C-alpha positions as YAML, in Angstrom:
chain: A
units: angstrom
residues:
- id: 1
  name: MET
  ca: [23.86, 43.88, 310.43]
- id: 2
  name: VAL
  ca: [22.15, 46.45, 308.23]
- id: 3
  name: SER
  ca: [19.51, 45.07, 305.88]
- id: 4
  name: ARG
  ca: [19.55, 45.99, 302.20]
- id: 5
  name: ALA
  ca: [15.86, 46.86, 302.61]
- id: 6
  name: ASP
  ca: [16.83, 49.61, 305.06]
- id: 7
  name: ARG
  ca: [16.43, 52.98, 303.29]
- id: 8
  name: SER
  ca: [18.15, 55.12, 305.92]
- id: 9
  name: ARG
  ca: [21.03, 57.35, 304.84]
- id: 10
  name: PHE
  ca: [23.53, 55.28, 306.80]
- id: 11
  name: ALA
  ca: [22.34, 52.05, 305.23]
- id: 12
  name: GLU
  ca: [22.49, 53.57, 301.75]
- id: 13
  name: TRP
  ca: [26.03, 54.77, 302.42]
- id: 14
  name: LEU
  ca: [27.09, 51.41, 303.85]
- id: 15
  name: TRP
  ca: [25.92, 49.47, 300.80]
- id: 16
  name: THR
  ca: [27.22, 51.91, 298.19]
- id: 17
  name: VAL
  ca: [30.63, 52.99, 299.49]
- id: 18
  name: ASP
  ca: [33.75, 51.13, 298.30]
- id: 19
  name: HIS
  ca: [34.58, 49.05, 301.38]
- id: 20
  name: TYR
  ca: [38.07, 48.18, 300.17]
- id: 21
  name: LEU
  ca: [39.05, 51.81, 299.67]
- id: 22
  name: LEU
  ca: [37.47, 52.73, 303.01]
- id: 23
  name: ALA
  ca: [39.46, 49.99, 304.76]
- id: 24
  name: ALA
  ca: [42.69, 51.08, 303.06]
- id: 25
  name: PHE
  ca: [42.22, 54.68, 304.17]
- id: 26
  name: PHE
  ca: [41.46, 53.62, 307.74]
- id: 27
  name: LEU
  ca: [44.53, 51.38, 307.72]
- id: 28
  name: LEU
  ca: [46.74, 54.34, 306.77]
- id: 29
  name: MET
  ca: [45.05, 56.63, 309.32]
- id: 30
  name: PHE
  ca: [45.57, 54.35, 312.29]
- id: 31
  name: GLY
  ca: [48.94, 53.24, 310.94]
- id: 32
  name: GLY
  ca: [50.07, 56.84, 311.08]
- id: 33
  name: VAL
  ca: [49.32, 57.05, 314.81]
- id: 34
  name: VAL
  ca: [51.05, 53.73, 315.50]
- id: 35
  name: LEU
  ca: [54.14, 54.71, 313.52]
- id: 36
  name: SER
  ca: [54.18, 58.07, 315.32]
- id: 37
  name: PHE
  ca: [55.03, 56.13, 318.51]
- id: 38
  name: ALA
  ca: [58.25, 55.03, 316.80]
- id: 39
  name: ALA
  ca: [59.20, 58.24, 315.00]
- id: 40
  name: SER
  ca: [58.21, 61.18, 317.19]
- id: 41
  name: PRO
  ca: [59.61, 60.59, 320.75]
- id: 42
  name: PRO
  ca: [63.23, 61.46, 319.79]
- id: 43
  name: VAL
  ca: [62.04, 64.73, 318.23]
- id: 44
  name: ALA
  ca: [59.98, 65.54, 321.34]
- id: 45
  name: GLU
  ca: [62.99, 64.93, 323.55]
- id: 46
  name: ARG
  ca: [65.18, 67.19, 321.42]
- id: 47
  name: LEU
  ca: [62.57, 69.97, 321.65]
- id: 48
  name: GLY
  ca: [62.19, 69.56, 325.40]
- id: 49
  name: VAL
  ca: [58.52, 68.54, 325.38]
- id: 50
  name: GLU
  ca: [56.79, 65.46, 326.77]
- id: 51
  name: THR
  ca: [57.93, 62.21, 325.14]
- id: 52
  name: PHE
  ca: [54.59, 61.39, 323.50]
- id: 53
  name: PHE
  ca: [53.64, 64.99, 322.75]
- id: 54
  name: PHE
  ca: [53.42, 64.47, 318.98]
- id: 55
  name: VAL
  ca: [51.74, 61.07, 319.33]
- id: 56
  name: LYS
  ca: [48.94, 62.57, 321.43]
- id: 57
  name: ARG
  ca: [48.47, 65.47, 319.04]
- id: 58
  name: GLN
  ca: [48.36, 63.12, 316.06]
- id: 59
  name: ALA
  ca: [45.72, 61.02, 317.83]
- id: 60
  name: ILE
  ca: [43.70, 64.16, 318.57]
- id: 61
  name: TYR
  ca: [43.96, 65.32, 314.94]
- id: 62
  name: LEU
  ca: [42.79, 61.87, 313.85]
- id: 63
  name: ILE
  ca: [39.33, 62.37, 315.37]
- id: 64
  name: PRO
  ca: [38.24, 65.33, 313.17]
- id: 65
  name: ALA
  ca: [40.08, 63.76, 310.22]
- id: 66
  name: ILE
  ca: [37.88, 60.66, 310.45]
- id: 67
  name: GLY
  ca: [34.84, 62.93, 310.68]
- id: 68
  name: ILE
  ca: [35.94, 64.87, 307.59]
- id: 69
  name: MET
  ca: [36.49, 61.68, 305.59]
- id: 70
  name: LEU
  ca: [33.17, 60.08, 306.56]
- id: 71
  name: ALA
  ca: [31.21, 63.31, 306.07]
- id: 72
  name: GLY
  ca: [32.88, 63.77, 302.69]
- id: 73
  name: SER
  ca: [32.02, 60.23, 301.63]
- id: 74
  name: LEU
  ca: [28.31, 61.00, 302.19]
- id: 75
  name: MET
  ca: [28.31, 63.85, 299.68]
- id: 76
  name: THR
  ca: [26.89, 63.77, 296.17]
- id: 77
  name: PRO
  ca: [29.07, 64.89, 293.23]
- id: 78
  name: ARG
  ca: [27.25, 68.23, 293.26]
- id: 79
  name: MET
  ca: [28.05, 68.70, 296.95]
- id: 80
  name: VAL
  ca: [31.67, 67.77, 296.28]
- id: 81
  name: ARG
  ca: [31.89, 70.59, 293.73]
- id: 82
  name: ARG
  ca: [30.27, 73.12, 296.04]
- id: 83
  name: MET
  ca: [32.47, 72.15, 298.96]
- id: 84
  name: ALA
  ca: [35.56, 72.38, 296.74]
- id: 85
  name: LEU
  ca: [34.63, 75.90, 295.69]
- id: 86
  name: ALA
  ca: [34.14, 77.03, 299.29]
- id: 87
  name: VAL
  ca: [37.40, 75.44, 300.45]
- id: 88
  name: PHE
  ca: [39.27, 76.89, 297.48]
- id: 89
  name: VAL
  ca: [38.10, 80.46, 298.18]
- id: 90
  name: VAL
  ca: [39.00, 80.20, 301.88]
- id: 91
  name: SER
  ca: [42.38, 78.63, 301.07]
- id: 92
  name: VAL
  ca: [43.28, 81.39, 298.59]
- id: 93
  name: VAL
  ca: [42.38, 84.06, 301.17]
- id: 94
  name: MET
  ca: [44.55, 82.29, 303.76]
- id: 95
  name: LEU
  ca: [47.42, 81.93, 301.27]
- id: 96
  name: VAL
  ca: [47.38, 85.67, 300.64]
- id: 97
  name: ALA
  ca: [47.21, 86.34, 304.39]
- id: 98
  name: THR
  ca: [50.11, 83.95, 304.96]
- id: 99
  name: LEU
  ca: [52.38, 86.07, 302.76]
- id: 100
  name: PHE
  ca: [51.91, 88.98, 305.17]
- id: 101
  name: LEU
  ca: [50.96, 87.44, 308.52]
- id: 102
  name: GLY
  ca: [52.38, 83.94, 308.32]
- id: 103
  name: MET
  ca: [55.21, 82.61, 310.45]
- id: 104
  name: GLU
  ca: [58.58, 82.41, 308.73]
- id: 105
  name: ALA
  ca: [60.53, 79.13, 308.90]
- id: 106
  name: LYS
  ca: [63.64, 78.25, 306.90]
- id: 107
  name: GLY
  ca: [63.17, 81.28, 304.66]
- id: 108
  name: SER
  ca: [59.52, 80.63, 303.71]
- id: 109
  name: ARG
  ca: [56.07, 81.64, 304.90]
- id: 110
  name: ARG
  ca: [53.80, 78.61, 304.65]
- id: 111
  name: TRP
  ca: [51.99, 78.60, 307.99]
- id: 112
  name: ILE
  ca: [49.46, 80.90, 309.58]
- id: 113
  name: TYR
  ca: [48.05, 80.92, 313.11]
- id: 114
  name: ILE
  ca: [44.24, 80.94, 313.40]
- id: 115
  name: ALA
  ca: [42.53, 80.64, 316.80]
- id: 116
  name: GLY
  ca: [45.71, 79.25, 318.33]
- id: 117
  name: PHE
  ca: [46.22, 76.59, 315.65]
- id: 118
  name: SER
  ca: [48.86, 76.65, 312.93]
- id: 119
  name: LEU
  ca: [47.52, 75.85, 309.47]
- id: 120
  name: GLN
  ca: [49.21, 75.30, 306.11]
- id: 121
  name: PRO
  ca: [46.68, 76.68, 303.59]
- id: 122
  name: SER
  ca: [48.37, 75.04, 300.60]
- id: 123
  name: GLU
  ca: [47.40, 71.60, 301.96]
- id: 124
  name: PHE
  ca: [43.69, 72.47, 301.75]
- id: 125
  name: LEU
  ca: [44.08, 74.22, 298.41]
- id: 126
  name: LYS
  ca: [45.24, 71.06, 296.62]
- id: 127
  name: PRO
  ca: [42.10, 68.85, 296.71]
- id: 128
  name: ALA
  ca: [39.80, 71.82, 296.10]
- id: 129
  name: PHE
  ca: [41.92, 72.90, 293.12]
- id: 130
  name: VAL
  ca: [41.80, 69.42, 291.57]
- id: 131
  name: VAL
  ca: [38.01, 69.16, 291.85]
- id: 132
  name: LEU
  ca: [37.49, 72.64, 290.35]
- id: 133
  name: ILE
  ca: [39.82, 71.95, 287.42]
- id: 134
  name: ALA
  ca: [37.98, 68.67, 286.78]
- id: 135
  name: PHE
  ca: [34.67, 70.53, 286.78]
- id: 136
  name: LEU
  ca: [35.93, 73.27, 284.42]
- id: 137
  name: LEU
  ca: [37.32, 70.76, 281.93]
- id: 138
  name: SER
  ca: [34.20, 68.60, 282.03]
- id: 139
  name: GLU
  ca: [31.93, 71.62, 281.52]
- id: 140
  name: SER
  ca: [34.10, 72.82, 278.64]
- id: 141
  name: GLY
  ca: [33.61, 69.46, 276.92]
- id: 142
  name: ARG
  ca: [29.88, 69.39, 277.63]
- id: 143
  name: ARG
  ca: [29.13, 73.00, 276.65]
- id: 144
  name: ARG
  ca: [31.44, 74.54, 274.09]
- id: 145
  name: GLU
  ca: [30.44, 78.07, 275.04]
- id: 146
  name: VAL
  ca: [31.99, 77.62, 278.51]
- id: 147
  name: PRO
  ca: [35.67, 78.75, 278.49]
- id: 148
  name: GLY
  ca: [36.63, 76.04, 280.95]
- id: 149
  name: VAL
  ca: [40.13, 75.52, 279.57]
- id: 150
  name: LEU
  ca: [40.95, 79.22, 279.83]
- id: 151
  name: PHE
  ca: [39.65, 79.39, 283.41]
- id: 152
  name: ALA
  ca: [41.65, 76.26, 284.28]
- id: 153
  name: VAL
  ca: [44.84, 77.87, 282.98]
- id: 154
  name: LEU
  ca: [44.17, 81.11, 284.86]
- id: 155
  name: LEU
  ca: [43.34, 79.22, 288.05]
- id: 156
  name: PHE
  ca: [46.62, 77.31, 287.93]
- id: 157
  name: ALA
  ca: [48.60, 80.48, 287.18]
- id: 158
  name: MET
  ca: [47.07, 82.20, 290.22]
- id: 159
  name: CYS
  ca: [47.71, 79.26, 292.55]
- id: 160
  name: ALA
  ca: [51.26, 78.76, 291.27]
- id: 161
  name: ALA
  ca: [52.04, 82.44, 291.79]
- id: 162
  name: LEU
  ca: [50.80, 82.32, 295.40]
- id: 163
  name: LEU
  ca: [52.76, 79.16, 296.18]
- id: 164
  name: ILE
  ca: [55.99, 80.36, 294.59]
- id: 165
  name: ALA
  ca: [55.68, 83.62, 296.54]
- id: 166
  name: GLN
  ca: [55.92, 81.69, 299.83]
- id: 167
  name: PRO
  ca: [58.13, 80.07, 298.31]
- id: 168
  name: ASP
  ca: [56.89, 76.44, 298.08]
- id: 169
  name: PHE
  ca: [58.18, 74.95, 294.87]
- id: 170
  name: GLY
  ca: [57.36, 71.37, 295.89]
- id: 171
  name: GLN
  ca: [53.62, 72.02, 296.20]
- id: 172
  name: THR
  ca: [53.73, 74.07, 292.98]
- id: 173
  name: MET
  ca: [55.31, 71.17, 291.13]
- id: 174
  name: LEU
  ca: [52.77, 68.72, 292.57]
- id: 175
  name: LEU
  ca: [49.82, 70.91, 291.53]
- id: 176
  name: GLY
  ca: [51.36, 71.41, 288.09]
- id: 177
  name: LEU
  ca: [51.77, 67.67, 287.51]
- id: 178
  name: VAL
  ca: [48.18, 66.90, 288.54]
- id: 179
  name: TRP
  ca: [46.88, 69.85, 286.48]
- id: 180
  name: ALA
  ca: [48.75, 68.62, 283.39]
- id: 181
  name: GLY
  ca: [47.52, 65.08, 284.07]
- id: 182
  name: LEU
  ca: [43.90, 66.25, 284.07]
- id: 183
  name: PHE
  ca: [44.40, 67.96, 280.72]
- id: 184
  name: PHE
  ca: [45.92, 64.75, 279.35]
- id: 185
  name: LEU
  ca: [43.02, 62.63, 280.64]
- id: 186
  name: ASN
  ca: [40.59, 65.12, 279.13]
- id: 187
  name: GLY
  ca: [41.91, 64.36, 275.66]
- id: 188
  name: LEU
  ca: [44.52, 67.06, 275.07]
- id: 189
  name: PRO
  ca: [46.03, 66.94, 271.53]
- id: 190
  name: TRP
  ca: [49.60, 65.67, 271.29]
- id: 191
  name: PHE
  ca: [51.01, 69.00, 270.15]
- id: 192
  name: ALA
  ca: [49.45, 70.63, 273.22]
- id: 193
  name: ILE
  ca: [50.91, 67.89, 275.43]
- id: 194
  name: ALA
  ca: [54.33, 68.66, 273.94]
- id: 195
  name: GLY
  ca: [53.72, 72.35, 274.70]
- id: 196
  name: LEU
  ca: [52.88, 71.54, 278.32]
- id: 197
  name: GLY
  ca: [56.03, 69.44, 278.55]
- id: 198
  name: ILE
  ca: [58.17, 72.29, 277.24]
- id: 199
  name: ALA
  ca: [56.47, 74.73, 279.62]
- id: 200
  name: GLY
  ca: [57.08, 72.36, 282.53]
- id: 201
  name: ILE
  ca: [60.76, 71.94, 281.70]
- id: 202
  name: SER
  ca: [61.08, 75.71, 281.30]
- id: 203
  name: GLY
  ca: [59.49, 76.20, 284.71]
- id: 204
  name: LEU
  ca: [61.90, 73.73, 286.32]
- id: 205
  name: MET
  ca: [64.88, 75.47, 284.74]
- id: 206
  name: ALA
  ca: [63.60, 78.89, 285.82]
- id: 207
  name: ALA
  ca: [63.15, 77.62, 289.39]
- id: 208
  name: TYR
  ca: [66.70, 76.24, 289.35]
- id: 209
  name: PHE
  ca: [68.25, 79.49, 288.14]
- id: 210
  name: PHE
  ca: [66.10, 82.01, 290.04]
- id: 211
  name: LEU
  ca: [65.14, 80.30, 293.32]
- id: 212
  name: PRO
  ca: [68.25, 79.90, 295.52]
- id: 213
  name: HIS
  ca: [66.82, 77.17, 297.77]
- id: 214
  name: VAL
  ca: [65.84, 75.10, 294.71]
- id: 215
  name: THR
  ca: [69.34, 75.59, 293.28]
- id: 216
  name: ASN
  ca: [70.93, 74.42, 296.52]
- id: 217
  name: ARG
  ca: [68.74, 71.33, 296.82]
- id: 218
  name: VAL
  ca: [69.29, 70.26, 293.21]
- id: 219
  name: ASN
  ca: [73.04, 70.84, 293.48]
- id: 220
  name: ARG
  ca: [73.24, 68.80, 296.68]
- id: 221
  name: PHE
  ca: [71.27, 66.01, 295.02]
- id: 222
  name: LEU
  ca: [73.49, 65.92, 291.92]
- id: 223
  name: ASP
  ca: [76.72, 66.48, 293.85]
- id: 224
  name: PRO
  ca: [76.47, 65.54, 297.55]
- id: 225
  name: SER
  ca: [79.87, 67.08, 298.24]
- id: 226
  name: SER
  ca: [78.54, 70.53, 297.28]
- id: 227
  name: GLY
  ca: [76.49, 70.98, 300.45]
- id: 228
  name: ASP
  ca: [74.82, 69.49, 303.52]
- id: 229
  name: THR
  ca: [73.10, 66.16, 302.80]
- id: 230
  name: TYR
  ca: [72.85, 65.08, 306.44]
- id: 231
  name: GLN
  ca: [69.13, 64.20, 306.50]
- id: 232
  name: VAL
  ca: [69.18, 62.16, 303.29]
- id: 233
  name: ASP
  ca: [72.38, 60.35, 304.28]
- id: 234
  name: THR
  ca: [70.89, 59.54, 307.69]
- id: 235
  name: ALA
  ca: [67.68, 58.28, 306.08]
- id: 236
  name: ILE
  ca: [69.65, 55.93, 303.84]
- id: 237
  name: GLU
  ca: [71.53, 54.73, 306.92]
- id: 238
  name: SER
  ca: [68.15, 53.87, 308.48]
- id: 239
  name: PHE
  ca: [67.25, 51.63, 305.55]
- id: 240
  name: LEU
  ca: [70.60, 49.86, 305.75]
- id: 241
  name: ALA
  ca: [70.33, 49.42, 309.52]
- id: 242
  name: GLY
  ca: [66.80, 48.00, 309.38]
- id: 243
  name: GLY
  ca: [67.36, 45.36, 306.74]
- id: 244
  name: TRP
  ca: [64.46, 43.13, 305.76]
- id: 245
  name: PHE
  ca: [62.83, 42.69, 309.17]
- id: 246
  name: GLY
  ca: [63.95, 45.76, 311.14]
- id: 247
  name: ARG
  ca: [65.46, 46.15, 314.58]
- id: 248
  name: GLY
  ca: [62.10, 45.96, 316.32]
- id: 249
  name: PRO
  ca: [59.62, 48.57, 317.67]
- id: 250
  name: GLY
  ca: [61.42, 51.19, 319.73]
- id: 251
  name: GLU
  ca: [64.85, 49.72, 318.99]
- id: 252
  name: GLY
  ca: [65.88, 52.20, 316.31]
- id: 253
  name: THR
  ca: [68.91, 54.37, 316.97]
- id: 254
  name: VAL
  ca: [69.43, 56.28, 313.73]
- id: 255
  name: LYS
  ca: [66.07, 58.03, 314.20]
- id: 256
  name: ARG
  ca: [67.51, 59.83, 317.24]
- id: 257
  name: ILE
  ca: [69.74, 61.93, 314.99]
- id: 258
  name: LEU
  ca: [67.25, 62.35, 312.12]
- id: 259
  name: PRO
  ca: [65.79, 65.90, 312.49]
- id: 260
  name: ASP
  ca: [62.48, 65.41, 310.64]
- id: 261
  name: SER
  ca: [61.93, 61.78, 311.59]
- id: 262
  name: HIS
  ca: [58.26, 62.36, 312.47]
- id: 263
  name: THR
  ca: [57.33, 64.26, 309.30]
- id: 264
  name: ASP
  ca: [59.19, 64.17, 305.98]
- id: 265
  name: PHE
  ca: [61.40, 61.19, 306.86]
- id: 266
  name: ILE
  ca: [59.04, 58.94, 308.81]
- id: 267
  name: PHE
  ca: [59.37, 56.28, 306.11]
- id: 268
  name: ALA
  ca: [63.06, 55.94, 307.00]
- id: 269
  name: VAL
  ca: [62.10, 55.28, 310.64]
- id: 270
  name: VAL
  ca: [59.64, 52.61, 309.50]
- id: 271
  name: ALA
  ca: [62.50, 50.98, 307.55]
- id: 272
  name: GLU
  ca: [64.85, 50.93, 310.55]
- id: 273
  name: GLU
  ca: [62.42, 49.58, 313.14]
- id: 274
  name: PHE
  ca: [60.05, 47.43, 311.07]
- id: 275
  name: GLY
  ca: [62.15, 46.54, 308.06]
- id: 276
  name: ILE
  ca: [61.80, 46.62, 304.30]
- id: 277
  name: ILE
  ca: [58.97, 44.04, 304.43]
- id: 278
  name: VAL
  ca: [56.69, 46.49, 306.28]
- id: 279
  name: CYS
  ca: [57.85, 49.31, 303.98]
- id: 280
  name: LEU
  ca: [56.77, 47.27, 300.97]
- id: 281
  name: PHE
  ca: [53.41, 46.57, 302.61]
- id: 282
  name: LEU
  ca: [52.92, 50.30, 303.23]
- id: 283
  name: VAL
  ca: [53.79, 51.08, 299.61]
- id: 284
  name: SER
  ca: [51.37, 48.37, 298.46]
- id: 285
  name: VAL
  ca: [48.51, 50.05, 300.38]
- id: 286
  name: PHE
  ca: [49.19, 53.34, 298.60]
- id: 287
  name: ALA
  ca: [49.46, 51.49, 295.27]
- id: 288
  name: PHE
  ca: [46.16, 49.68, 295.93]
- id: 289
  name: ILE
  ca: [44.35, 52.99, 296.56]
- id: 290
  name: VAL
  ca: [45.75, 54.51, 293.37]
- id: 291
  name: ILE
  ca: [44.99, 51.47, 291.18]
- id: 292
  name: ARG
  ca: [41.48, 50.93, 292.55]
- id: 293
  name: GLY
  ca: [40.69, 54.64, 292.31]
- id: 294
  name: LEU
  ca: [41.86, 54.82, 288.70]
- id: 295
  name: SER
  ca: [39.85, 51.67, 287.95]
- id: 296
  name: HIS
  ca: [36.72, 53.41, 289.24]
- id: 297
  name: ALA
  ca: [37.54, 56.50, 287.18]
- id: 298
  name: SER
  ca: [38.01, 54.49, 283.99]
- id: 299
  name: ARG
  ca: [34.50, 53.02, 284.34]
- id: 300
  name: ASP
  ca: [32.78, 56.33, 285.10]
- id: 301
  name: GLN
  ca: [30.66, 57.51, 282.16]
- id: 302
  name: ASP
  ca: [30.44, 61.06, 283.48]
- id: 303
  name: ALA
  ca: [33.30, 63.41, 282.56]
- id: 304
  name: PHE
  ca: [33.34, 65.24, 285.90]
- id: 305
  name: GLY
  ca: [33.31, 62.05, 287.98]
- id: 306
  name: ARG
  ca: [36.02, 60.51, 285.82]
- id: 307
  name: LEU
  ca: [38.33, 63.53, 285.92]
- id: 308
  name: ALA
  ca: [37.77, 64.41, 289.59]
- id: 309
  name: THR
  ca: [38.32, 60.84, 290.79]
- id: 310
  name: ALA
  ca: [41.42, 60.38, 288.65]
- id: 311
  name: GLY
  ca: [42.81, 63.79, 289.65]
- id: 312
  name: LEU
  ca: [42.36, 63.21, 293.37]
- id: 313
  name: VAL
  ca: [43.85, 59.73, 293.16]
- id: 314
  name: VAL
  ca: [46.83, 61.03, 291.18]
- id: 315
  name: LEU
  ca: [47.29, 63.84, 293.73]
- id: 316
  name: PHE
  ca: [47.26, 61.31, 296.58]
- id: 317
  name: GLY
  ca: [49.62, 58.91, 294.80]
- id: 318
  name: LEU
  ca: [52.04, 61.55, 293.54]
- id: 319
  name: GLN
  ca: [52.44, 63.11, 296.98]
- id: 320
  name: ALA
  ca: [53.21, 59.70, 298.46]
- id: 321
  name: THR
  ca: [55.63, 58.91, 295.62]
- id: 322
  name: ILE
  ca: [57.52, 62.18, 296.09]
- id: 323
  name: ASN
  ca: [57.89, 61.61, 299.83]
- id: 324
  name: LEU
  ca: [59.08, 58.02, 299.36]
- id: 325
  name: SER
  ca: [61.49, 59.07, 296.60]
- id: 326
  name: VAL
  ca: [63.04, 61.74, 298.82]
- id: 327
  name: ASN
  ca: [63.52, 59.19, 301.62]
- id: 328
  name: LEU
  ca: [65.31, 56.88, 299.17]
- id: 329
  name: ASN
  ca: [67.39, 59.75, 297.72]
- id: 330
  name: LEU
  ca: [65.78, 59.31, 294.29]
- id: 331
  name: MET
  ca: [64.97, 63.00, 294.01]
- id: 332
  name: PRO
  ca: [65.88, 66.28, 295.76]
- id: 333
  name: PRO
  ca: [64.14, 67.02, 299.12]
- id: 334
  name: LYS
  ca: [60.72, 68.64, 298.68]
- id: 335
  name: GLY
  ca: [59.31, 69.00, 302.19]
- id: 336
  name: MET
  ca: [56.38, 66.79, 301.18]
- id: 337
  name: THR
  ca: [54.52, 64.76, 303.82]
- id: 338
  name: LEU
  ca: [53.47, 61.12, 303.46]
- id: 339
  name: PRO
  ca: [49.62, 61.18, 303.44]
- id: 340
  name: PHE
  ca: [48.09, 59.98, 306.73]
- id: 341
  name: ILE
  ca: [51.49, 58.76, 307.99]
- id: 342
  name: SER
  ca: [53.55, 61.91, 308.57]
- id: 343
  name: TYR
  ca: [52.81, 64.03, 311.62]
- id: 344
  name: GLY
  ca: [50.83, 67.21, 311.00]
- id: 345
  name: GLY
  ca: [47.26, 68.41, 311.44]
- id: 346
  name: SER
  ca: [47.01, 70.23, 308.12]
- id: 347
  name: SER
  ca: [48.38, 67.27, 306.19]
- id: 348
  name: LEU
  ca: [46.07, 64.84, 307.98]
- id: 349
  name: MET
  ca: [42.95, 66.98, 307.42]
- id: 350
  name: SER
  ca: [43.85, 67.54, 303.77]
- id: 351
  name: SER
  ca: [44.40, 63.82, 303.19]
- id: 352
  name: ALA
  ca: [41.04, 63.14, 304.86]
- id: 353
  name: MET
  ca: [39.39, 65.60, 302.46]
- id: 354
  name: VAL
  ca: [40.96, 63.78, 299.51]
- id: 355
  name: ALA
  ca: [39.87, 60.39, 300.85]
- id: 356
  name: GLY
  ca: [36.31, 61.59, 301.54]
- id: 357
  name: ALA
  ca: [35.95, 63.05, 298.05]
- id: 358
  name: ILE
  ca: [37.30, 59.86, 296.45]
- id: 359
  name: LEU
  ca: [34.88, 57.72, 298.45]
- id: 360
  name: ALA
  ca: [31.99, 60.04, 297.53]
- id: 361
  name: LEU
  ca: [32.78, 60.02, 293.81]
- id: 362
  name: THR
  ca: [33.27, 56.24, 293.65]
- id: 363
  name: ARG
  ca: [30.06, 55.35, 295.47]
- id: 364
  name: LYS
  ca: [27.49, 53.33, 293.58]
- id: 365
  name: ARG
  ca: [24.29, 55.25, 292.91]
- id: 366
  name: PRO
  ca: [20.92, 54.02, 291.58]
- id: 367
  name: ARG
  ca: [19.91, 55.19, 288.13]
- id: 368
  name: PRO
  ca: [16.92, 54.02, 286.05]
- id: 369
  name: SER
  ca: [17.92, 52.14, 282.90]
- id: 370
  name: ARG
  ca: [16.00, 50.91, 279.84]
- id: 371
  name: GLY
  ca: [12.67, 49.35, 280.65]
- id: 372
  name: ASP
  ca: [12.58, 51.28, 283.95]
- id: 373
  name: VAL
  ca: [14.77, 48.66, 285.59]
- id: 374
  name: VAL
  ca: [16.83, 50.16, 288.40]
- id: 375
  name: THR
  ca: [20.55, 49.36, 288.13]
- id: 376
  name: VAL
  ca: [23.53, 50.59, 290.07]
- id: 377
  name: SER
  ca: [25.66, 53.34, 288.59]
- id: 378
  name: ARG
  ca: [27.17, 56.67, 289.48]
- id: 379
  name: LEU
  ca: [25.02, 59.73, 289.47]
- id: 380
  name: SER
  ca: [25.80, 62.21, 286.71]
- id: 381
  name: PRO
  ca: [26.63, 65.74, 287.91]
- id: 382
  name: SER
  ca: [24.45, 67.15, 285.14]
- id: 383
  name: SER
  ca: [21.44, 65.46, 286.70]
- id: 384
  name: LEU
  ca: [22.17, 67.26, 289.94]
- id: 385
  name: MET
  ca: [21.96, 70.76, 288.50]
...
């Protein structure tokens, strides 16, 4: 046991971090490896690699992911901002490089090889983007001479342009929703909210009319007979086959014909082998993280901490919601991974960055109050300057 009188950095972290959030993140991390045993072997067999190839790689990726999350949770709000800026700059450079040097798959360039590893820069861009937008909006409210709103708009326009150029409309939509949510939480006037809504609808319509792959996916969603809906139909079959309690670990059969069973449609595999009960438990873990994170944000007196925490939690929750909705055929396919659960190094590292930043921003920090009595509160970013 670590005594509360211990003033070491580890002891301070242990007594100030949100243990419930930390446990929930660890549960998803290790759950992803366990569920990979069920979802990935059929894909490995189809590709002609060793049966547990993806399981082993996911377990290997988990080690640095845990390090990223724990290191991130030790940071102060000021360090979170600085790290976000560095990650954002590197991610933008990699996004630009991807357009020219990236590998092409299914008509898009989203991956780039660096030192023998394939990376998806957009995954790392997302958490850094959210933190920077939160900082710009908070600074704009604190110091009127800072054009934070203008910079936030320009930043989103630049990121959206790079993502659409790949093209990756799913990630663009996700960033746009979180970006608009941060403006709303920052106290945007209702007429401006209406303007954002109109702009968002206009963007969706433009994507439908001018991006062929978006047109095809929307058409197949609205009218399944208009195109190939094999993956979604197979995913729904998995839910029906699993029932409430599932067929049992390793007993699934539908997963053997589901192409992306280890990534975008891993939730369908969970439904077939472990049943709807386990699916509901998994959804409840994501819901717990979102609700507890937003609860922390609502109590934060500092604008940056409030916006950054809420933005990261919304990013995490929205990505999970989109993936689950696609699996249940509630929205067109987006190619969005389920945080910590889907296979993929970039997705796992990015989710770890989000988790680490959330844990850092929700930590309790000592601050002197009236009468020089030390109470527990979050540290204001302005005091870190």
